[in-house]
mmCIF file of C-alpha atoms in Angstrom:
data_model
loop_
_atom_site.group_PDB
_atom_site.id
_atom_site.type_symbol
_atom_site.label_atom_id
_atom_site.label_comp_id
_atom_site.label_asym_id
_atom_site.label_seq_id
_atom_site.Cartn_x
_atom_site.Cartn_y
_atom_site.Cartn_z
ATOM 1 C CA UNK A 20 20.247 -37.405 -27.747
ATOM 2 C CA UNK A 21 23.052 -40.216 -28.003
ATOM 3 C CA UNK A 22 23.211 -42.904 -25.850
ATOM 4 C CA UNK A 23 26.403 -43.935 -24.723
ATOM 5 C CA UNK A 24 26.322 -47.648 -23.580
ATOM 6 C CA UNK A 25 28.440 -48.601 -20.130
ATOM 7 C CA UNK A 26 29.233 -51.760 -18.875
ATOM 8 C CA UNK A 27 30.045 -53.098 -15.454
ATOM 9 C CA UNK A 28 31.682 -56.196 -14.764
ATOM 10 C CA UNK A 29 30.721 -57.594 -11.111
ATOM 11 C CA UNK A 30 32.057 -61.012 -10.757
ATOM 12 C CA UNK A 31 31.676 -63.226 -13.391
ATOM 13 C CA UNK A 32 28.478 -61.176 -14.727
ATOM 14 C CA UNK A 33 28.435 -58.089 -16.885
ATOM 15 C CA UNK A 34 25.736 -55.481 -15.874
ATOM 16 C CA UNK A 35 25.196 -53.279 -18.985
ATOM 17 C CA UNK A 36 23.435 -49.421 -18.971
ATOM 18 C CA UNK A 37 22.329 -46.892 -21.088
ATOM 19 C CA UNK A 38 23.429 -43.633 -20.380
ATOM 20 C CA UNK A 39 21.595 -40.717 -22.341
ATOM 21 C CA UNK A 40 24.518 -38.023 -23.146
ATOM 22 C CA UNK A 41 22.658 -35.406 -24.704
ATOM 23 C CA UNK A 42 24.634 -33.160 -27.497
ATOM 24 C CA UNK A 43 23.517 -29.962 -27.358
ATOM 25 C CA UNK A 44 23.739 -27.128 -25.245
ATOM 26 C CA UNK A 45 21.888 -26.764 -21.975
ATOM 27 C CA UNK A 46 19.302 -24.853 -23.344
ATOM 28 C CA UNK A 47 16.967 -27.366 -24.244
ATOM 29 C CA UNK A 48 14.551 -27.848 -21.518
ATOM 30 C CA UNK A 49 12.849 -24.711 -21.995
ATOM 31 C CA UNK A 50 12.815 -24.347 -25.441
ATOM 32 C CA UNK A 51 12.729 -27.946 -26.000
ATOM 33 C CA UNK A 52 9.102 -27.884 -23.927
ATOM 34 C CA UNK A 53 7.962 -25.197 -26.195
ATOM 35 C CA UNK A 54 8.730 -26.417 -29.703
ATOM 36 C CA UNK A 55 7.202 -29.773 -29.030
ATOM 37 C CA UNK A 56 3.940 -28.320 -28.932
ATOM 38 C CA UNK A 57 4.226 -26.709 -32.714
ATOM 39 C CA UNK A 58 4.396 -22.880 -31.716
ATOM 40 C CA UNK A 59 3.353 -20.202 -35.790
ATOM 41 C CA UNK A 60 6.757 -18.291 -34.009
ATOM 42 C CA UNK A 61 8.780 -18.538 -31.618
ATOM 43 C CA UNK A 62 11.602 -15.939 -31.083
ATOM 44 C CA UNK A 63 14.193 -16.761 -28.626
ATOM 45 C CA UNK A 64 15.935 -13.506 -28.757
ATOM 46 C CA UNK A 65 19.133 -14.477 -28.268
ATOM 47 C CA UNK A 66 20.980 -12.362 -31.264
ATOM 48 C CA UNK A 67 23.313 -10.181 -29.874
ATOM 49 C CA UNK A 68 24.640 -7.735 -32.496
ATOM 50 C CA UNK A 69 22.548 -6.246 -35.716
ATOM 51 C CA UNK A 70 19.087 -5.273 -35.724
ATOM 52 C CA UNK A 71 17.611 -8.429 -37.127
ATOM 53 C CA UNK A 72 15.760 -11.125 -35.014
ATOM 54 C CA UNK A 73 14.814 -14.740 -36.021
ATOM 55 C CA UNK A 74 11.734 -17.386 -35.184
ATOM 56 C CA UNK A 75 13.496 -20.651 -34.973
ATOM 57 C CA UNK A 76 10.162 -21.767 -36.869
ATOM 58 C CA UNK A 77 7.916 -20.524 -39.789
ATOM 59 C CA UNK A 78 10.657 -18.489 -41.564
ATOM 60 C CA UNK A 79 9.661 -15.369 -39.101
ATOM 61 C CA UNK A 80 11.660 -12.517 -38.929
ATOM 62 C CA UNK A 81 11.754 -9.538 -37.556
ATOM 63 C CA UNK A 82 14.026 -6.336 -37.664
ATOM 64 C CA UNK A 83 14.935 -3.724 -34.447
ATOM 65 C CA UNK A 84 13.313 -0.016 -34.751
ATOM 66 C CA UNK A 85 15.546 2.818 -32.678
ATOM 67 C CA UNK A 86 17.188 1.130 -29.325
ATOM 68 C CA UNK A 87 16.451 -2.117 -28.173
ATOM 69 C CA UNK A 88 19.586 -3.967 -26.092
ATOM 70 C CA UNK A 89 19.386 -7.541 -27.878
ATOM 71 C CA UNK A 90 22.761 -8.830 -25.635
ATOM 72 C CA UNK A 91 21.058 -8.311 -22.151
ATOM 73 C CA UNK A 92 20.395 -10.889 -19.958
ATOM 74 C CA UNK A 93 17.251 -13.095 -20.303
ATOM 75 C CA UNK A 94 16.473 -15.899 -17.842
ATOM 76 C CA UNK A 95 19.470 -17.683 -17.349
ATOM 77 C CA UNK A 96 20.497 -20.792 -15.353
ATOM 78 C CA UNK A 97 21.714 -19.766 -11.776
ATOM 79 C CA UNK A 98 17.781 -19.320 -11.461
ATOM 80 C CA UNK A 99 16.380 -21.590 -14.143
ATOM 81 C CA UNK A 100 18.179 -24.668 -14.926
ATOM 82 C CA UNK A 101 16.297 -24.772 -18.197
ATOM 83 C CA UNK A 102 17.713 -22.302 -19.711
ATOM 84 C CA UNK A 103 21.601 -21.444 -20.692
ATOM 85 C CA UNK A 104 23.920 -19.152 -18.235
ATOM 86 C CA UNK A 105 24.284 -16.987 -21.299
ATOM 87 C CA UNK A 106 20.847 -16.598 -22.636
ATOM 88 C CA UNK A 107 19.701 -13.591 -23.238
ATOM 89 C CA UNK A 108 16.637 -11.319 -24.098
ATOM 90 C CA UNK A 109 15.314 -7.204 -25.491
ATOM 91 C CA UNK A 110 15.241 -5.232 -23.352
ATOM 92 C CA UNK A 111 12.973 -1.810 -24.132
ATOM 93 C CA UNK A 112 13.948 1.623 -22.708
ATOM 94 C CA UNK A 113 9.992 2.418 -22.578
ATOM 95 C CA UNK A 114 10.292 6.046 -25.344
ATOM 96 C CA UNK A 115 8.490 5.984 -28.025
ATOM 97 C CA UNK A 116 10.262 5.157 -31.781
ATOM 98 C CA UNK A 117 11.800 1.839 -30.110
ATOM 99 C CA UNK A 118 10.801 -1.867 -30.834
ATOM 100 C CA UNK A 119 11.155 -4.713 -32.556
ATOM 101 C CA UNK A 120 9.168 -5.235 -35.764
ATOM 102 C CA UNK A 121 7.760 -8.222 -37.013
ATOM 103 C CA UNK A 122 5.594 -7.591 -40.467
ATOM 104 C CA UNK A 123 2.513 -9.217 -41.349
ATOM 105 C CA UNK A 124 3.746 -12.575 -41.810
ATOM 106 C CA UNK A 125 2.745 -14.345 -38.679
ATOM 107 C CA UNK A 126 -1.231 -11.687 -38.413
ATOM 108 C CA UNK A 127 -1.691 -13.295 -41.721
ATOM 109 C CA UNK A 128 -0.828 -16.982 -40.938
ATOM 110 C CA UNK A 129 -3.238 -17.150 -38.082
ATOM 111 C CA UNK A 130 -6.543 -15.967 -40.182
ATOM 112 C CA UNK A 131 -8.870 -18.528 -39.664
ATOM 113 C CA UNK A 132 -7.175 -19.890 -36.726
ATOM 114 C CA UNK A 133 -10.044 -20.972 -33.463
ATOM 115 C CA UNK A 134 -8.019 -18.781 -31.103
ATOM 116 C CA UNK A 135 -4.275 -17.355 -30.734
ATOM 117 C CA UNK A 136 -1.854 -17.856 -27.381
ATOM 118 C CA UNK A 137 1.160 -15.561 -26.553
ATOM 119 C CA UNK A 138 4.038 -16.815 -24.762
ATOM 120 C CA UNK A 139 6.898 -14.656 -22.882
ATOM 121 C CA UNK A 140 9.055 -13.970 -20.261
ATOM 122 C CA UNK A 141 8.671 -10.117 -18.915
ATOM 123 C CA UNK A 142 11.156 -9.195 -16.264
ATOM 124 C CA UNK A 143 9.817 -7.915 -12.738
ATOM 125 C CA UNK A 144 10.898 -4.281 -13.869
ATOM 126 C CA UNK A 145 8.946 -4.109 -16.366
ATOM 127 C CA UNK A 146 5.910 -4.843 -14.749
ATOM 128 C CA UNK A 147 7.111 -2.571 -11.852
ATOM 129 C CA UNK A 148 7.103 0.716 -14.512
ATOM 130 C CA UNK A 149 4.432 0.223 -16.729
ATOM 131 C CA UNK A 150 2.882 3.459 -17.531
ATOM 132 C CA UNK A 151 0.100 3.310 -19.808
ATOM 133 C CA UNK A 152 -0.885 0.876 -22.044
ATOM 134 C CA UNK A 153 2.719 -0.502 -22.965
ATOM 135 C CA UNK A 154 2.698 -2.921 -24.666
ATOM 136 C CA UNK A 155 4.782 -6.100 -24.149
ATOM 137 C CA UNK A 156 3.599 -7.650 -27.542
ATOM 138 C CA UNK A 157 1.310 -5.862 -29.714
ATOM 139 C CA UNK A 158 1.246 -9.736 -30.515
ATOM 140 C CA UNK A 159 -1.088 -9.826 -33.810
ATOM 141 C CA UNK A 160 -2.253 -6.677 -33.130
ATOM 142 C CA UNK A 161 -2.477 -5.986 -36.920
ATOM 143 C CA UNK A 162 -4.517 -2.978 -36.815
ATOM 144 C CA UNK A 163 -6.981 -0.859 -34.771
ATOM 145 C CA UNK A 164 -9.788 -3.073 -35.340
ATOM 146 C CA UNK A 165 -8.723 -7.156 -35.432
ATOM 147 C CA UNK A 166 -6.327 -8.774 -33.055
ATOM 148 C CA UNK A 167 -4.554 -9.762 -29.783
ATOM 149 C CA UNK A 168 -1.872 -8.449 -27.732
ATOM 150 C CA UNK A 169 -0.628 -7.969 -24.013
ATOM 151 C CA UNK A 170 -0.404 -5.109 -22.454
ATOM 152 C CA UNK A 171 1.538 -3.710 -19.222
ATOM 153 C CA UNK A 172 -0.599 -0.801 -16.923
ATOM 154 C CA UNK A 173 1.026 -0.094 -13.823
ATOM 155 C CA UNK A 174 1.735 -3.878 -12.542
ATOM 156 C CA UNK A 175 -1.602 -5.361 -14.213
ATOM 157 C CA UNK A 176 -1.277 -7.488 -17.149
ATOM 158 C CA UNK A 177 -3.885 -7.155 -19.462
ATOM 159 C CA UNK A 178 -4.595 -9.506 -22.228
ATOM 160 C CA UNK A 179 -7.427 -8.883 -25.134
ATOM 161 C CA UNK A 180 -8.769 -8.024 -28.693
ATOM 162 C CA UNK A 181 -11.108 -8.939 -31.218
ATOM 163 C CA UNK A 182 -11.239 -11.842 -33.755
ATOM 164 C CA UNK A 183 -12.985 -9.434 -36.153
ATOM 165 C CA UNK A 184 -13.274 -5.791 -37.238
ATOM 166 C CA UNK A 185 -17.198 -6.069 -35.670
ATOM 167 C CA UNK A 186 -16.280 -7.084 -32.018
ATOM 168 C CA UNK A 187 -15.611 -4.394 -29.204
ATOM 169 C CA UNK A 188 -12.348 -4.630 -27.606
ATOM 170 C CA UNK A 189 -12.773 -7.882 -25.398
ATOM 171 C CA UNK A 190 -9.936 -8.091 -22.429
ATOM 172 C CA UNK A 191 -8.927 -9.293 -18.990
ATOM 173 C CA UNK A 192 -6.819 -8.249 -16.113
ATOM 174 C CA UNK A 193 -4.683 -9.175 -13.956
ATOM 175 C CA UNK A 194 -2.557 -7.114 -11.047
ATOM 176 C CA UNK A 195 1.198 -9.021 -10.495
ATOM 177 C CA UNK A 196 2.042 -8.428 -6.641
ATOM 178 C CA UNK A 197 5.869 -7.209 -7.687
ATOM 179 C CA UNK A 198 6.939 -7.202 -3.895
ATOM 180 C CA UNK A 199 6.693 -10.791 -3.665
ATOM 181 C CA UNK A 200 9.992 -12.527 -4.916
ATOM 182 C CA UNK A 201 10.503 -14.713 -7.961
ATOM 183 C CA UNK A 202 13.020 -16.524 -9.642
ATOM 184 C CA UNK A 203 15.641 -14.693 -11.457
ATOM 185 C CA UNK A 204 12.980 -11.674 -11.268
ATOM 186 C CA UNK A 205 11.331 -12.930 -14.549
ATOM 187 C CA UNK A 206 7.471 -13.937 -14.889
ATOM 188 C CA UNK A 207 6.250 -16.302 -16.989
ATOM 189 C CA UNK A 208 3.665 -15.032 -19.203
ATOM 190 C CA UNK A 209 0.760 -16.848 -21.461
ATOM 191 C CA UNK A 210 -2.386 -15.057 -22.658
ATOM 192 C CA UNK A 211 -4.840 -16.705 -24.746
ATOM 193 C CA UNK A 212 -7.827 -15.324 -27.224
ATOM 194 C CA UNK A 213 -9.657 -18.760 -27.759
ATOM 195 C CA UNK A 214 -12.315 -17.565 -30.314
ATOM 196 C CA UNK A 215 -13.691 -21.000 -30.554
ATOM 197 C CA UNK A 216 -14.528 -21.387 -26.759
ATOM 198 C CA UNK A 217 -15.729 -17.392 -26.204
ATOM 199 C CA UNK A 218 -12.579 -17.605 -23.648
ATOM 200 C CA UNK A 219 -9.959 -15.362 -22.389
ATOM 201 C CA UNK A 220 -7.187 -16.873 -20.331
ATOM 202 C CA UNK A 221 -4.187 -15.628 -18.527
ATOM 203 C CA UNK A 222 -1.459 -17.894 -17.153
ATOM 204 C CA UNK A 223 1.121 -16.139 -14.660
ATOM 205 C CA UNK A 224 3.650 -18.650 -13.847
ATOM 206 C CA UNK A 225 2.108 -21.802 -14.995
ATOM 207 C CA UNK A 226 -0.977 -21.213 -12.888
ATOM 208 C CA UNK A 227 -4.372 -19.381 -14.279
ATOM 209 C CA UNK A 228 -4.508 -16.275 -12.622
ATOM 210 C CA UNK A 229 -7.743 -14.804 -14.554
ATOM 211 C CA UNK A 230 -10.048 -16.036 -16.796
ATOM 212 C CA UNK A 231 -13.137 -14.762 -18.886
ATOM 213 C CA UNK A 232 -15.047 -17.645 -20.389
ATOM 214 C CA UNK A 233 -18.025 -15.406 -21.662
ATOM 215 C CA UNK A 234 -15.974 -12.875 -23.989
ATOM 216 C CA UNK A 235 -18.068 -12.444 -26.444
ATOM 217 C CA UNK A 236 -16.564 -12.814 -29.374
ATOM 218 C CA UNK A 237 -18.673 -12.461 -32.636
ATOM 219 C CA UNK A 238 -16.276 -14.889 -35.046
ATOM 220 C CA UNK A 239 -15.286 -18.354 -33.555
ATOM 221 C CA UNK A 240 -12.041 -17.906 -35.873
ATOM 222 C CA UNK A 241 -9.762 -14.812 -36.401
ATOM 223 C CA UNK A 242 -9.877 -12.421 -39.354
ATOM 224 C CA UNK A 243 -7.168 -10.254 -39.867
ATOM 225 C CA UNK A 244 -7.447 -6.141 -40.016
ATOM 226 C CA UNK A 245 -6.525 -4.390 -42.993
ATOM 227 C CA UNK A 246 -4.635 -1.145 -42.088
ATOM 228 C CA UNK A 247 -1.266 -1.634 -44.005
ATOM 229 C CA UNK A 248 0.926 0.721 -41.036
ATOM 230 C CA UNK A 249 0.102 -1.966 -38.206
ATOM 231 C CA UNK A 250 2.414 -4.827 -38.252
ATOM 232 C CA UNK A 251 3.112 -7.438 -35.256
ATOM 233 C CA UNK A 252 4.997 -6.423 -32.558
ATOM 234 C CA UNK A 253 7.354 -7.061 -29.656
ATOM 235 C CA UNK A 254 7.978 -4.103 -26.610
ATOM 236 C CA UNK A 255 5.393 -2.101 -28.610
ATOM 237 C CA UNK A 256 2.382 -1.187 -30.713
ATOM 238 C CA UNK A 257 2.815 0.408 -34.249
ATOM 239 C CA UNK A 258 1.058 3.916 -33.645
ATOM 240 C CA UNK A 259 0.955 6.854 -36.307
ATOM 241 C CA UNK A 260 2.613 5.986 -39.597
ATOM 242 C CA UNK A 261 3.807 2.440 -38.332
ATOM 243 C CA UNK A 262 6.511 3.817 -36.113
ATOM 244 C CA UNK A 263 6.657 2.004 -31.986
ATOM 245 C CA UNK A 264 4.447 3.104 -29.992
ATOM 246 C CA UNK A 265 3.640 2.275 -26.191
ATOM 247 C CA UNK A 266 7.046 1.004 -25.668
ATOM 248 C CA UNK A 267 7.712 -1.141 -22.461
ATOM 249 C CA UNK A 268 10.548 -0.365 -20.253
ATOM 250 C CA UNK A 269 12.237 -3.223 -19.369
ATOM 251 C CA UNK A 270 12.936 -6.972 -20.678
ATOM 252 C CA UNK A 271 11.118 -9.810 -22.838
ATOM 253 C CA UNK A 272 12.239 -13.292 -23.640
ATOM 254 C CA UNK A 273 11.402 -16.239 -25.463
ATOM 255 C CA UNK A 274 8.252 -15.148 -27.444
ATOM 256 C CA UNK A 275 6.304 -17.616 -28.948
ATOM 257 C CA UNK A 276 2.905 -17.586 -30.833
ATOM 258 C CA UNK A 277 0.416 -20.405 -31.107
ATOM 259 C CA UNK A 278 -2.602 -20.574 -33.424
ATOM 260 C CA UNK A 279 -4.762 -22.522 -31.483
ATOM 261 C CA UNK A 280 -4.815 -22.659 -27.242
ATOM 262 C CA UNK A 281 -2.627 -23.884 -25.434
ATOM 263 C CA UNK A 282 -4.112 -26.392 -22.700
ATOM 264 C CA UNK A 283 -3.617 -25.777 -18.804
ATOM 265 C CA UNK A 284 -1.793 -28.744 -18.870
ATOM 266 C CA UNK A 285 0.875 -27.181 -21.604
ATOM 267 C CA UNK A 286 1.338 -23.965 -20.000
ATOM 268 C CA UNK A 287 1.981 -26.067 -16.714
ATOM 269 C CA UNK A 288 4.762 -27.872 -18.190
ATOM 270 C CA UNK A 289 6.175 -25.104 -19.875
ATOM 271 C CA UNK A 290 6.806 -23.440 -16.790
ATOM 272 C CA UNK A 291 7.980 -26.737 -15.605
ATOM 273 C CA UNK A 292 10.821 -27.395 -18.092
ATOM 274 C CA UNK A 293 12.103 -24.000 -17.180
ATOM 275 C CA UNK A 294 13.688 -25.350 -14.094
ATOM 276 C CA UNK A 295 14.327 -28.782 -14.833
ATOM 277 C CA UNK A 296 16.956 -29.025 -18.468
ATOM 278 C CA UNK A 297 16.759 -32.474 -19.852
ATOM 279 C CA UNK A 298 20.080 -33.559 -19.755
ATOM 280 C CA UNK A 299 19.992 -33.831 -16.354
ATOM 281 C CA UNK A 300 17.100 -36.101 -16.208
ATOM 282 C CA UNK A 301 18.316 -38.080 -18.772
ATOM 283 C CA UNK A 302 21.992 -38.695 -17.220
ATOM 284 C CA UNK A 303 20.017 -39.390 -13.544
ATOM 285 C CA UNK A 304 18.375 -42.228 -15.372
ATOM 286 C CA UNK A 305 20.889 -43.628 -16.742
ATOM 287 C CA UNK A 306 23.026 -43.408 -13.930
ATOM 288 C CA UNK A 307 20.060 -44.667 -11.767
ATOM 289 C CA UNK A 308 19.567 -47.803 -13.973
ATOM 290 C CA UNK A 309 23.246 -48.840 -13.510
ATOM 291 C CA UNK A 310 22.906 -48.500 -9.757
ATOM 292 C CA UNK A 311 19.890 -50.660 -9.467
ATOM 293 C CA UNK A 312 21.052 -53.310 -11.513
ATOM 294 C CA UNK A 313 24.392 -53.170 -9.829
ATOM 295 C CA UNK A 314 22.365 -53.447 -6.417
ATOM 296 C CA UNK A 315 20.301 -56.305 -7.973
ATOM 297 C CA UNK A 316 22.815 -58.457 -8.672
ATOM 298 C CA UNK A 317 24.647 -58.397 -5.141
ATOM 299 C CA UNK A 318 21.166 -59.013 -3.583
ATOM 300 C CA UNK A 319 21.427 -62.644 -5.629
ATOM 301 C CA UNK A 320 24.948 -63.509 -5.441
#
């Protein structure tokens, strides 16, 4: 953010603002929102060509497995002003073989973390085809025993797993009402394993839709599985020999992972910045400043 200084001359006084002029693109209300609060990964998914895709923290990568469109249309701003009119997402074509890789890299950063949050966007269609069990991020979901990911049945979200190779499968769920309209016809998605607290959470929207705060849990941190074929995914879980599995059909955006939970308060203003960029707050202020001090002085002269 630079701030570009104007002056006003009224009469023999000079009446001096500060205008914030942010820099950057128009992208960085969302995004801005969500790397302030220190996210392991966060992919933004907006390569468009190749078959790589980057976390804009934590040296994450991950690479594309059969056919996943990476130039499609994510939330954009003619229904979110947080976001960029070209911003884009994956989309999945829900058959099995397609998906987006991640490795091991972020599974094995979160060991010993006190719980692990998931962050997306999922379009309406994807929740409106859901089969069985796809998954939207096999997010950690490192093998068949330790874990956390978010699945799509039908139009229920489901979020669960295990901190440890001992616990049963712990999960919530959650059935999205896809007839009711929504902005750009993209949910808002967080889903949190809190180990520490026994909790399960999921957010649709920036509001807590369903909640388990008895889970279970044996380990109050998470230990990582050991099966070398299951890697983290996005659109899919790694099934026999590594290869996707359970692909969605439809689009994700803006993935981010979190070793710790995100507060109520977070996910809330997540949402928030989606609507609402920055640099329109910031010019309103400064533009608001120079009218009230313009107004101030008449009122004494």
């Amino acid at each position: 953010m630079l701030n570009r200084v104007l002056t006003k001359v009224v009469g023999a006084s000079i009446i001096t603002a500060v205008l914030g002029v942010h820099v950057s693109s128009a992208v960085a209300g969302y995004s801005d929102a969500v790397l302030a609060d220190n996210p392991l990964a966060y992919f933004r998914l907006n390569e468009t060509a190749g078959s790589l895709v980057n976390s804009e923290v934590g040296g994450h990568g991950g690479s594309v497995i059969g056919t996943v469109g990476l130039a499609d249309a994510g939330p954009q701003v003619a229904a979110f002003d947080g976001f960029d009119a070209a911003n884009t997402g994956a989309t999945f074509v829900g058959a099995d073989g397609n998906g987006i890789d991640l490795g091991a890299g972020i599974s094995t950063a979160m060991v010993g973390a006190s719980a692990i949050t998931t962050e997306m966007w999922i379009s309406k269609a994807a929740l409106s085809t859901g089969i069985y069990q796809d998954n939207a991020a096999s997010v950690l979901y490192t093998d068949a025993a330790a874990g956390a990911n978010i699945v799509i049945r039908g139009n229920n979200l489901k979020v669960g797993g295990r901190s440890t190779s001992s616990d049963g499968f712990k999960s919530i769920a959650y059935g999205v009402n896809t007839s009711v309209s929504v902005p750009g016809d993209w949910y808002h998605i967080v889903g949190i394993l809190d180990f520490a607290n026994n909790d399960i959470l999921l957010y649709v929207n920036g509001v807590l839709v369903q909640s388990n705060t008895s889970a279970g849990f044996s380990q109050s941190t998470y230990a990582s599985g050991s099966y070398s074929t299951w890697t983290d995914r996005i659109g899919n879980v790694a099934g026999s020999g590594g290869l996707p599995d359970n692909v969605i059909t439809g689009a994700i955006d803006e993935v981010a992972y979190y070793n710790r939970a995100l507060t109520a308060e977070e996910v809330s203003a997540h949402y928030d910045a989606a609507f609402v960029p920055e640099p329109v707050s910031s010019m309103l202020l400064g533009i608001g400043s120079l009218c009230y001090l313009s107004a101030r002085w008449r009122s004494t002269h």
